[in-house]
Each structure stands twice: as C-alpha cells, then as structure tokens.
Amino acid sequence: MTSEWPLWEVFIRSQHGLAHKHAGSLHAPDAEMAVRNARDVYTRRNEGVSIWVVRSSDVVASSPGDREALFDPAQSKVYRHPTFFPMPDEVKHI
Amino acid sequence: MYAQMVDTGLKKVVDATEATPEERAFQARVDADVKVEPKDWMPEAYRRTLVRQIQQHAHSEIVGMLPEGNWVTRAPSLKRKAILMAKIQDEGGHGLYLYSAAETLGVSRDDLIDDLHAGRSKYSSIFNYPTLNWADIGAIGWLVDGAAIMNQIPLCRCSYGPYARAMVRICKEESFHQRQGYDIMLAMCRGTPEQKAMAQDSLDRWWWPSLMMFGPSDAESVHSAQSMRWKIKLLSNDELRQRFVDQTVPQAEFLGLKVPDPELRWNDERGHYDVGTIDWKEFQEVLRGHGPCNRDRIRTRTKAWEDGEWVREAAVAHARKRAERAARAAA
C-alpha cells in the first residue's frame, strides 16, 4: 500500500470581506492539489472567494490542560467591555 | 439513519458510582453541553464508539454513490444528469467530511477504508438494494435522504465537536438531495400512467427498507442507552422512525401514491401514524451480507480503490520530485 497523502487544514474566505475561517481538512499529495481538492470539497456552493491550506502537522495548538491558565484571567476583567460603563440616558451617540 | 446498531463494546451503561474521577468530569461536561474536542480527555469506549459510528456513516456516504451512479448515463435529460452528478459529488464530499472527523480521533483514513473493503466495518443496509428504474433515483432522494436528514439534524447537536460540525455542513446540503428526489417523483406522478406506475413500483420497493434504516427498536439496548448518555445519539430509533413516517405519508398522498402498508393508519389518540410490522429478518440478512447487492457494492468499491492506486502513487512521486527540485534550486 502507498503511504497516505498528508493531511491539510482548509481555511475559506467567504464573500463580504470576512477573514478566512477554518472549514475542515483533507488529504492531498502537495499544496497545489490541496487547494484544488479544497475547492471541490469545501466550495461547491459559492462558499468562498479565497482558499488557504496549511499542513495539519504545522499547526501549533494550545493544550486543553492550559485552558484555565490561558483564558480564566480574562473573566475578571469585565471593564474591558463597553457595557461595564453605564451611560446616563441624556447622553447620546456614545 | 446511516450508522445502524453501533456497538459501544460495553455490557452495561457506565454507572456514576463506578466511574473514575476523569469519567465523572467528562460526563459532567457532556451533560452541560460542552463540546468534546479532539485533544480533550475522553473515555476509551467513547472514542472507540465514535470511530465506529462516524466510520459507518462515512462508508454509507461513499457506498451510497454506487446505486445512484448506475443512472448517470441513463438520466432522462441533461438537466437531470447534471443534478444527479452534483448529488453524487456531494455524497463523496460528505464521506470526506466524515472521514476527517473520524481522523481527529487518532485513526487513519486508509485504515478505515481498509475496514470497509475487508468487511470489518458496516455501512447502511439501504445501499444493498438495487436501483431498477429511474424513479428509484427519485425515491432515494425523497425517502433515503429524507430518513438520513431525520437522523442527522439532531446529530448537529452531538457532543463531539468535529462530528457535530461535519453534520451541520452535511445537513445544509442534504435538503437539496431530498427536494430533487421529490421533484423527480412529482414529475413522474404528473406524467403518463406508465411513469406513475414506475413511481409506485419504486415506492413499493423502497418504503420498507427506508423504515429499516432507523434500525430495530432500541428501547432495551445498552449501546443506545450509553450512546444517549454520551450524546452521540440524541433520539431513539423508534422516535426517529415515527417522525419520518408522520412527515412522509402526507407527501406520498400528495403524489397520489399508495404507501405499501395495509396496516398504515392515522391514530387520532396518539397523534401519529400506526404502521405494520417491519420484517427485521430481512434487515438482519442484509446486515449479514445477504442483501441483493452487498457483494457487488464491495467489489465495485474495492476495484475503484485498487484501480486508483497508481494515481495515488504517481501524485506522491510527483510531489516528492517537485519538493526535491525546489530544495536543490534553493541550495
């Protein structure tokens, strides 16, 4: 049996200028074929105007065990949200 | 339903008192509707059951391409042919989304495909029936994809993130499949008496196998109970089947077709249709490999895989050559 084609992560930019968003993954022998396959697998219904592919093995991810250390500190900083500051009704356009 | 009677490998539902602290924490997160992601800790039985279920589901998508492929060259018009090819391409895509979801659980796609070809892994019983006339393409879209949607919509909320996300994509596309099927049935039922007879013949053959797709009653099944606690199965087989019957019977009536069940009648008290007895012996036979087309399906799949081997090899060789050339040029 031949060696399996490497895995690629696919990111698609939809219309209206939004950022590329993870759509899924697929196997392909090289980057060029990964883009072609991504076009067939993930954009059959006008889902995108641009495709990025990245080797899955090149993605560096945070670990689930670090979830608290990474994300809990933000919970106590409610003043980072505009709703933290009540505005008097008389004040407009703010 | 594309995955039928998925085995959890367990003899009884995991009891909270016997569970390890990790298992309890896992179950608490599932109960709180927190999605499980690939790198999160999960019980081994959960992982194995999911691999089995997603794998069966993926196999069903790609084996499901075969009965439809039978009609690509025989579609009655260019329009119908283009639509059928788009649907078959979708099924291939659905298989790919699902194999990717399974791969996040640490298995390789080649191994999964090998399981299918070697008969170690199942696919839905429904795809072992032949497509004998053009109306069968209509009936498959209407009934088989209709039954699949019934099962897949709840799975969009299942506990495993990659599976749930694949289901969202798939459900969006399935409704095109079901509508194009009903559209074929409409055209045939509004056509000549011969065409309408073909539509009726097709419904006669596909009705019962479609009801069997949901699997036998699982009210007593340990596997289903455990899968429901894990939220990788959201509704019971009987519940899904009842929903399917309730929504499909009026659609058949609109077509002017007769559902081939003399015991079918509306039950005012229950607010549901009552159906006759399903022949589970036939279902078990098909699962055991003795349906009308089991051998043919696996033979066709295996041949496609083996015939494509040189293409896969050539693509790898080409990629390696180009990478080496680029490395030399950079040196």
Short mmCIF file of C-alpha atoms in Angstrom, two decimals:
data_model
loop_
_atom_site.label_atom_id
_atom_site.label_comp_id
_atom_site.label_asym_id
_atom_site.label_seq_id
_atom_site.Cartn_x
_atom_site.Cartn_y
_atom_site.Cartn_z
CA MET A 1 0.00 0.00 0.00
CA THR A 2 1.23 3.50 -0.78
CA SER A 3 1.87 5.94 2.03
CA GLU A 4 -1.17 8.04 2.84
CA TRP A 5 -1.30 11.58 1.48
CA PRO A 6 -0.59 14.18 4.18
CA LEU A 7 -3.43 15.99 5.92
CA TRP A 8 -4.13 19.69 5.28
CA GLU A 9 -6.31 22.17 7.14
CA VAL A 10 -8.50 24.28 4.88
CA PHE A 11 -9.46 27.92 5.51
CA ILE A 12 -12.02 29.69 3.33
CA ARG A 13 -12.71 33.39 2.97
CA SER A 14 -16.39 33.88 2.25
CA GLN A 15 -17.73 36.90 0.40
CA HIS A 16 -18.14 40.31 2.01
CA GLY A 17 -14.52 40.62 3.09
CA LEU A 18 -14.60 38.42 6.17
CA ALA A 19 -11.47 36.69 7.50
CA HIS A 20 -10.52 33.19 6.35
CA LYS A 21 -12.31 30.65 8.52
CA HIS A 22 -11.47 27.04 9.22
CA ALA A 23 -13.68 24.85 7.01
CA GLY A 24 -12.25 21.39 7.61
CA SER A 25 -9.40 19.20 6.49
CA LEU A 26 -8.46 16.93 3.61
CA HIS A 27 -5.69 14.74 2.22
CA ALA A 28 -3.57 15.83 -0.74
CA PRO A 29 -0.09 14.97 -2.03
CA ASP A 30 1.05 18.62 -2.20
CA ALA A 31 -0.09 22.20 -1.63
CA GLU A 32 -1.33 22.72 -5.16
CA MET A 33 -3.53 19.62 -5.05
CA ALA A 34 -4.70 20.59 -1.57
CA VAL A 35 -6.05 23.89 -2.97
CA ARG A 36 -7.73 22.08 -5.86
CA ASN A 37 -9.28 19.48 -3.60
CA ALA A 38 -10.38 22.17 -1.15
CA ARG A 39 -12.18 23.90 -3.99
CA ASP A 40 -14.09 20.68 -4.79
CA VAL A 41 -14.76 19.63 -1.21
CA TYR A 42 -15.50 22.94 0.51
CA THR A 43 -16.70 25.45 -2.11
CA ARG A 44 -19.26 23.62 -4.25
CA ARG A 45 -21.91 26.24 -3.45
CA ASN A 46 -20.13 29.59 -3.71
CA GLU A 47 -18.90 29.38 -0.14
CA GLY A 48 -15.67 31.17 -0.86
CA VAL A 49 -13.58 33.68 -2.78
CA SER A 50 -10.20 32.58 -1.42
CA ILE A 51 -8.64 29.40 -0.01
CA TRP A 52 -5.73 28.87 2.39
CA VAL A 53 -4.31 25.43 3.05
CA VAL A 54 -1.86 24.60 5.84
CA ARG A 55 -0.23 21.28 6.61
CA SER A 56 -2.01 19.93 9.69
CA SER A 57 1.34 18.94 11.13
CA ASP A 58 2.41 22.62 11.02
CA VAL A 59 -0.46 23.82 13.20
CA VAL A 60 0.57 24.63 16.75
CA ALA A 61 -2.37 24.48 19.16
CA SER A 62 -2.86 25.37 22.79
CA SER A 63 -3.38 22.43 25.08
CA PRO A 64 -6.75 21.71 26.73
CA GLY A 65 -4.88 21.45 30.06
CA ASP A 66 -3.84 25.10 29.76
CA ARG A 67 -7.39 26.30 29.29
CA GLU A 68 -7.73 27.84 32.78
CA ALA A 69 -4.28 29.41 32.79
CA LEU A 70 -4.82 30.97 29.37
CA PHE A 71 -8.39 32.07 29.45
CA ASP A 72 -9.55 32.47 33.05
CA PRO A 73 -7.68 35.76 33.66
CA ALA A 74 -9.94 37.49 31.11
CA GLN A 75 -13.02 36.63 33.14
CA SER A 76 -12.23 39.08 35.94
CA LYS A 77 -11.64 42.00 33.59
CA VAL A 78 -15.19 43.00 32.85
CA TYR A 79 -14.09 46.64 32.48
CA ARG A 80 -12.76 45.69 29.04
CA HIS A 81 -16.33 45.59 27.77
CA PRO A 82 -18.21 48.81 26.92
CA THR A 83 -21.27 47.58 28.86
CA PHE A 84 -19.22 47.96 32.09
CA PHE A 85 -19.75 51.74 31.87
CA PRO A 86 -23.40 52.76 32.33
CA MET A 87 -24.17 55.96 30.47
CA PRO A 88 -26.84 58.47 31.52
CA ASP A 89 -29.91 58.33 29.26
CA GLU A 90 -29.45 62.01 28.35
CA VAL A 91 -26.05 61.32 26.78
CA LYS A 92 -26.42 60.38 23.11
CA HIS A 93 -24.21 58.86 20.42
CA ILE A 94 -21.83 57.04 22.74
CA MET B 1 -30.04 6.59 9.54
CA TYR B 2 -26.60 5.86 8.23
CA ALA B 3 -24.98 4.28 11.27
CA GLN B 4 -27.01 1.33 12.49
CA MET B 5 -26.77 -0.55 15.80
CA VAL B 6 -23.42 0.92 16.81
CA ASP B 7 -21.68 -1.28 19.37
CA THR B 8 -20.19 0.54 22.38
CA GLY B 9 -18.21 -2.50 23.47
CA LEU B 10 -19.85 -2.17 26.89
CA LYS B 11 -22.03 -4.68 28.77
CA LYS B 12 -23.90 -2.04 30.71
CA VAL B 13 -24.29 1.71 30.94
CA VAL B 14 -21.44 3.31 32.87
CA ASP B 15 -22.65 3.90 36.43
CA ALA B 16 -21.66 7.19 38.11
CA THR B 17 -20.66 5.36 41.32
CA GLU B 18 -18.20 3.11 39.46
CA ALA B 19 -16.85 5.82 37.19
CA THR B 20 -13.35 7.20 37.67
CA PRO B 21 -12.98 10.91 38.54
CA GLU B 22 -11.99 11.61 34.91
CA GLU B 23 -15.04 9.79 33.62
CA ARG B 24 -17.29 11.70 36.00
CA ALA B 25 -15.79 15.03 34.97
CA PHE B 26 -16.19 14.04 31.33
CA GLN B 27 -19.84 13.12 31.79
CA ALA B 28 -20.48 16.36 33.68
CA ARG B 29 -19.14 18.36 30.74
CA VAL B 30 -21.24 16.37 28.27
CA ASP B 31 -24.31 16.90 30.49
CA ALA B 32 -23.59 20.64 30.48
CA ASP B 33 -23.49 20.57 26.64
CA VAL B 34 -19.81 21.48 26.50
CA LYS B 35 -18.44 20.09 23.22
CA VAL B 36 -15.72 17.45 23.41
CA GLU B 37 -12.76 18.38 21.19
CA PRO B 38 -10.06 16.09 19.76
CA LYS B 39 -7.34 16.86 22.30
CA ASP B 40 -9.65 16.65 25.35
CA TRP B 41 -9.52 13.61 27.59
CA MET B 42 -12.28 11.13 26.72
CA PRO B 43 -13.14 7.60 27.87
CA GLU B 44 -11.66 4.98 25.57
CA ALA B 45 -15.11 3.43 24.97
CA TYR B 46 -16.46 6.84 23.88
CA ARG B 47 -13.59 7.24 21.43
CA ARG B 48 -13.98 3.73 20.02
CA THR B 49 -17.74 4.00 19.69
CA LEU B 50 -17.45 7.33 17.89
CA VAL B 51 -14.87 5.91 15.48
CA ARG B 52 -17.25 3.05 14.73
CA GLN B 53 -20.25 5.33 14.28
CA ILE B 54 -18.55 8.02 12.19
CA GLN B 55 -16.81 5.37 10.11
CA GLN B 56 -20.10 3.61 9.31
CA HIS B 57 -21.61 6.95 8.48
CA ALA B 58 -18.72 7.85 6.14
CA HIS B 59 -18.79 4.45 4.42
CA SER B 60 -22.54 4.84 3.86
CA GLU B 61 -21.95 8.15 2.09
CA ILE B 62 -19.46 6.74 -0.38
CA VAL B 63 -21.20 3.39 -0.91
CA GLY B 64 -24.38 5.42 -1.41
CA MET B 65 -22.78 6.89 -4.53
CA LEU B 66 -22.92 3.49 -6.23
CA PRO B 67 -26.67 2.84 -6.64
CA GLU B 68 -27.02 6.39 -7.96
CA GLY B 69 -24.02 6.12 -10.26
CA ASN B 70 -25.96 3.39 -12.04
CA TRP B 71 -28.23 6.07 -13.52
CA VAL B 72 -25.78 8.80 -14.54
CA THR B 73 -25.56 7.58 -18.13
CA ARG B 74 -29.28 6.82 -18.23
CA ALA B 75 -30.74 10.01 -16.77
CA PRO B 76 -33.72 11.11 -18.89
CA SER B 77 -32.36 14.61 -19.65
CA LEU B 78 -29.17 16.63 -19.45
CA LYS B 79 -30.69 18.65 -16.61
CA ARG B 80 -31.44 15.54 -14.56
CA LYS B 81 -27.99 14.18 -15.31
CA ALA B 82 -26.25 17.37 -14.12
CA ILE B 83 -28.34 17.36 -10.93
CA LEU B 84 -27.62 13.70 -10.28
CA MET B 85 -23.90 14.21 -10.74
CA ALA B 86 -23.98 17.16 -8.32
CA LYS B 87 -25.76 14.99 -5.76
CA ILE B 88 -23.30 12.14 -6.15
CA GLN B 89 -20.41 14.59 -5.80
CA ASP B 90 -22.00 15.84 -2.57
CA GLU B 91 -22.13 12.27 -1.23
CA GLY B 92 -18.41 11.93 -1.91
CA GLY B 93 -17.86 15.23 -0.11
CA HIS B 94 -19.94 14.07 2.86
CA GLY B 95 -17.81 10.95 3.08
CA LEU B 96 -14.70 13.14 3.14
CA TYR B 97 -16.05 15.44 5.90
CA LEU B 98 -16.84 12.38 7.99
CA TYR B 99 -13.55 10.56 7.42
CA SER B 100 -11.80 13.78 8.51
CA ALA B 101 -13.95 13.89 11.65
CA ALA B 102 -13.01 10.26 12.40
CA GLU B 103 -9.33 11.01 11.83
CA THR B 104 -9.37 13.56 14.67
CA LEU B 105 -9.86 10.52 16.94
CA GLY B 106 -6.47 9.13 16.00
CA VAL B 107 -7.27 6.69 13.21
CA SER B 108 -6.08 6.87 9.61
CA ARG B 109 -8.40 7.13 6.64
CA ASP B 110 -6.63 4.33 4.82
CA ASP B 111 -7.27 2.01 7.77
CA LEU B 112 -10.94 2.97 7.83
CA ILE B 113 -11.31 2.28 4.11
CA ASP B 114 -9.48 -0.97 4.57
CA ASP B 115 -12.02 -1.94 7.27
CA LEU B 116 -14.83 -1.31 4.80
CA HIS B 117 -13.29 -3.35 1.99
CA ALA B 118 -12.39 -6.22 4.33
CA GLY B 119 -15.94 -6.33 5.71
CA ARG B 120 -14.85 -5.38 9.25
CA SER B 121 -16.97 -2.24 9.20
CA LYS B 122 -20.59 -1.83 8.16
CA TYR B 123 -22.44 0.71 6.07
CA SER B 124 -26.18 1.37 5.96
CA SER B 125 -28.34 -1.59 4.94
CA ILE B 126 -30.24 0.60 2.46
CA PHE B 127 -27.43 0.73 -0.10
CA ASN B 128 -27.61 -3.01 -0.69
CA TYR B 129 -30.82 -2.62 -2.68
CA PRO B 130 -30.69 -2.20 -6.47
CA THR B 131 -31.85 0.86 -8.46
CA LEU B 132 -34.04 -0.76 -11.10
CA ASN B 133 -35.87 2.14 -12.70
CA TRP B 134 -35.37 5.91 -12.97
CA ALA B 135 -38.00 6.57 -10.30
CA ASP B 136 -35.65 4.86 -7.84
CA ILE B 137 -33.40 7.91 -8.06
CA GLY B 138 -36.41 9.99 -7.05
CA ALA B 139 -37.34 7.59 -4.25
CA ILE B 140 -33.80 7.53 -2.88
CA GLY B 141 -33.60 11.32 -2.66
CA TRP B 142 -37.07 11.62 -1.18
CA LEU B 143 -37.06 8.65 1.22
CA VAL B 144 -33.45 7.65 1.89
CA ASP B 145 -32.07 11.18 2.13
CA GLY B 146 -35.24 12.15 3.99
CA ALA B 147 -34.58 9.44 6.57
CA ALA B 148 -30.92 10.46 6.77
CA ILE B 149 -31.86 14.09 7.44
CA MET B 150 -34.19 12.95 10.22
CA ASN B 151 -31.23 11.33 11.95
CA GLN B 152 -28.59 13.91 11.08
CA ILE B 153 -30.35 17.06 12.24
CA PRO B 154 -30.21 16.01 15.91
CA LEU B 155 -26.59 14.92 15.41
CA CYS B 156 -25.68 18.56 14.68
CA ARG B 157 -26.01 18.93 18.48
CA CYS B 158 -23.97 15.82 19.36
CA SER B 159 -21.23 16.02 21.98
CA TYR B 160 -18.22 15.55 19.71
CA GLY B 161 -17.25 18.89 18.09
CA PRO B 162 -15.76 17.68 14.78
CA TYR B 163 -18.70 15.29 14.17
CA ALA B 164 -21.28 17.96 15.03
CA ARG B 165 -19.61 20.47 12.70
CA ALA B 166 -19.47 17.94 9.84
CA MET B 167 -23.19 17.30 10.39
CA VAL B 168 -24.02 20.99 10.07
CA ARG B 169 -22.38 21.13 6.63
CA ILE B 170 -23.99 17.88 5.56
CA CYS B 171 -27.50 18.85 6.65
CA LYS B 172 -27.34 22.07 4.63
CA GLU B 173 -26.61 20.03 1.51
CA GLU B 174 -28.96 17.11 2.18
CA SER B 175 -32.07 19.15 1.80
CA PHE B 176 -31.18 19.71 -1.88
CA HIS B 177 -30.96 15.90 -2.18
CA GLN B 178 -34.37 15.33 -0.70
CA ARG B 179 -36.05 18.03 -2.77
CA GLN B 180 -34.52 16.91 -6.05
CA GLY B 181 -35.80 13.40 -5.26
CA TYR B 182 -39.31 14.61 -4.58
CA ASP B 183 -39.14 16.72 -7.74
CA ILE B 184 -38.40 13.57 -9.79
CA MET B 185 -41.34 11.81 -8.11
CA LEU B 186 -43.61 14.80 -8.83
CA ALA B 187 -42.61 14.82 -12.50
CA MET B 188 -43.27 11.10 -12.84
CA CYS B 189 -46.57 11.17 -10.98
CA ARG B 190 -47.77 14.02 -13.21
CA GLY B 191 -46.58 12.16 -16.32
CA THR B 192 -48.03 9.21 -18.25
CA PRO B 193 -49.78 6.30 -16.49
CA GLU B 194 -46.64 4.23 -17.18
CA GLN B 195 -44.45 6.81 -15.46
CA LYS B 196 -46.75 6.96 -12.48
CA ALA B 197 -46.69 3.15 -12.29
CA MET B 198 -42.89 3.31 -12.19
CA ALA B 199 -43.08 5.77 -9.29
CA GLN B 200 -45.47 3.46 -7.43
CA ASP B 201 -43.26 0.44 -8.10
CA SER B 202 -40.32 2.36 -6.71
CA LEU B 203 -42.17 3.40 -3.54
CA ASP B 204 -43.31 -0.22 -3.11
CA ARG B 205 -39.71 -1.41 -3.10
CA TRP B 206 -38.09 1.42 -1.08
CA TRP B 207 -40.68 2.04 1.64
CA TRP B 208 -39.85 -0.82 3.99
CA PRO B 209 -36.06 -0.69 3.53
CA SER B 210 -36.30 3.05 4.32
CA LEU B 211 -38.10 2.33 7.60
CA MET B 212 -35.45 -0.29 8.40
CA MET B 213 -32.73 2.35 8.04
CA PHE B 214 -33.54 3.59 11.55
CA GLY B 215 -32.68 0.17 12.96
CA PRO B 216 -34.71 -2.13 15.23
CA SER B 217 -36.34 -0.76 18.37
CA ASP B 218 -33.54 0.17 20.76
CA ALA B 219 -35.64 0.80 23.86
CA GLU B 220 -33.81 -2.06 25.60
CA SER B 221 -30.37 -1.56 24.04
CA VAL B 222 -27.42 -0.96 26.38
CA HIS B 223 -25.43 0.50 23.49
CA SER B 224 -28.12 3.04 22.64
CA ALA B 225 -28.60 3.99 26.30
CA GLN B 226 -24.86 4.59 26.71
CA SER B 227 -24.62 6.48 23.40
CA MET B 228 -27.50 8.67 24.52
CA ARG B 229 -25.75 9.48 27.82
CA TRP B 230 -22.69 10.41 25.79
CA LYS B 231 -24.93 12.48 23.47
CA ILE B 232 -23.69 10.83 20.32
CA LYS B 233 -27.20 9.54 19.80
CA LEU B 234 -29.96 12.01 20.58
CA LEU B 235 -33.24 10.24 19.82
CA SER B 236 -34.33 6.60 19.86
CA ASN B 237 -34.72 4.59 16.65
CA ASP B 238 -38.50 4.32 17.11
CA GLU B 239 -38.83 8.04 17.74
CA LEU B 240 -36.93 8.93 14.57
CA ARG B 241 -38.86 6.36 12.53
CA GLN B 242 -42.19 7.72 13.77
CA ARG B 243 -41.20 11.27 12.82
CA PHE B 244 -40.18 10.05 9.38
CA VAL B 245 -43.47 8.21 8.81
CA ASP B 246 -45.53 11.15 10.04
CA GLN B 247 -43.85 13.57 7.67
CA THR B 248 -43.62 11.23 4.66
CA VAL B 249 -47.12 9.74 4.44
CA PRO B 250 -48.79 13.07 3.54
CA GLN B 251 -46.06 13.63 0.93
CA ALA B 252 -46.93 10.26 -0.65
CA GLU B 253 -50.60 11.19 -0.60
CA PHE B 254 -49.84 14.43 -2.42
CA LEU B 255 -48.11 12.42 -5.13
CA GLY B 256 -51.19 10.22 -5.40
CA LEU B 257 -49.13 7.16 -4.46
CA LYS B 258 -50.12 4.38 -2.08
CA VAL B 259 -47.79 3.50 0.79
CA PRO B 260 -47.38 -0.31 0.63
CA ASP B 261 -48.58 -0.99 4.18
CA PRO B 262 -52.17 -2.27 4.60
CA GLU B 263 -51.99 -1.56 8.34
CA LEU B 264 -50.93 2.06 7.96
CA ARG B 265 -53.48 4.39 9.52
CA TRP B 266 -53.68 7.66 11.41
CA ASN B 267 -54.10 7.17 15.15
CA ASP B 268 -56.02 10.15 16.49
CA GLU B 269 -55.32 9.25 20.09
CA ARG B 270 -51.54 9.15 19.67
CA GLY B 271 -51.45 11.90 17.08
CA HIS B 272 -49.23 9.67 14.92
CA TYR B 273 -49.50 7.09 12.16
CA ASP B 274 -49.55 3.42 13.17
CA VAL B 275 -47.50 1.20 10.88
CA GLY B 276 -47.49 -2.53 10.16
CA THR B 277 -44.80 -4.94 11.30
CA ILE B 278 -41.35 -4.47 9.84
CA ASP B 279 -39.61 -7.61 8.55
CA TRP B 280 -36.50 -7.49 10.75
CA LYS B 281 -35.37 -10.83 9.40
CA GLU B 282 -34.78 -9.17 6.05
CA PHE B 283 -32.85 -6.37 7.77
CA GLN B 284 -30.61 -8.84 9.65
CA GLU B 285 -29.98 -10.78 6.43
CA VAL B 286 -28.93 -7.61 4.61
CA LEU B 287 -26.64 -6.64 7.52
CA ARG B 288 -25.10 -10.10 7.43
CA GLY B 289 -24.15 -9.54 3.81
CA HIS B 290 -27.03 -11.33 2.12
CA GLY B 291 -28.89 -8.35 0.65
CA PRO B 292 -29.45 -8.14 -3.11
CA CYS B 293 -26.28 -6.09 -3.79
CA ASN B 294 -23.84 -6.48 -0.85
CA ARG B 295 -21.16 -8.35 -2.77
CA ASP B 296 -21.48 -6.14 -5.81
CA ARG B 297 -21.10 -2.94 -3.76
CA ILE B 298 -17.90 -4.08 -2.02
CA ARG B 299 -16.49 -5.44 -5.26
CA THR B 300 -17.08 -2.11 -7.01
CA ARG B 301 -15.58 -0.14 -4.09
CA THR B 302 -12.51 -2.35 -3.89
CA LYS B 303 -11.96 -2.19 -7.64
CA ALA B 304 -12.17 1.63 -7.62
CA TRP B 305 -9.64 1.73 -4.76
CA GLU B 306 -7.22 -0.67 -6.44
CA ASP B 307 -7.58 0.90 -9.89
CA GLY B 308 -6.75 4.29 -8.36
CA GLU B 309 -3.62 3.09 -6.62
CA TRP B 310 -1.25 4.11 -9.43
CA VAL B 311 -2.77 7.61 -9.43
CA ARG B 312 -2.19 7.99 -5.68
CA GLU B 313 1.36 6.73 -6.07
CA ALA B 314 2.08 8.97 -9.05
CA ALA B 315 0.80 12.04 -7.18
CA VAL B 316 3.11 11.28 -4.25
CA ALA B 317 6.07 10.72 -6.60
CA HIS B 318 5.35 13.99 -8.41
CA ALA B 319 5.10 15.92 -5.13
CA ARG B 320 8.39 14.39 -3.90
CA LYS B 321 10.17 15.23 -7.18
CA ARG B 322 8.99 18.83 -7.10
CA ALA B 323 9.99 19.25 -3.45
CA GLU B 324 13.47 17.84 -4.18
CA ARG B 325 13.86 20.12 -7.19
CA ALA B 326 12.86 23.14 -5.12
CA ALA B 327 15.34 22.14 -2.40
CA ARG B 328 18.15 21.81 -4.96
CA ALA B 329 17.34 25.19 -6.51
CA ALA B 330 17.44 26.82 -3.08
CA ALA B 331 20.79 25.23 -2.21
#
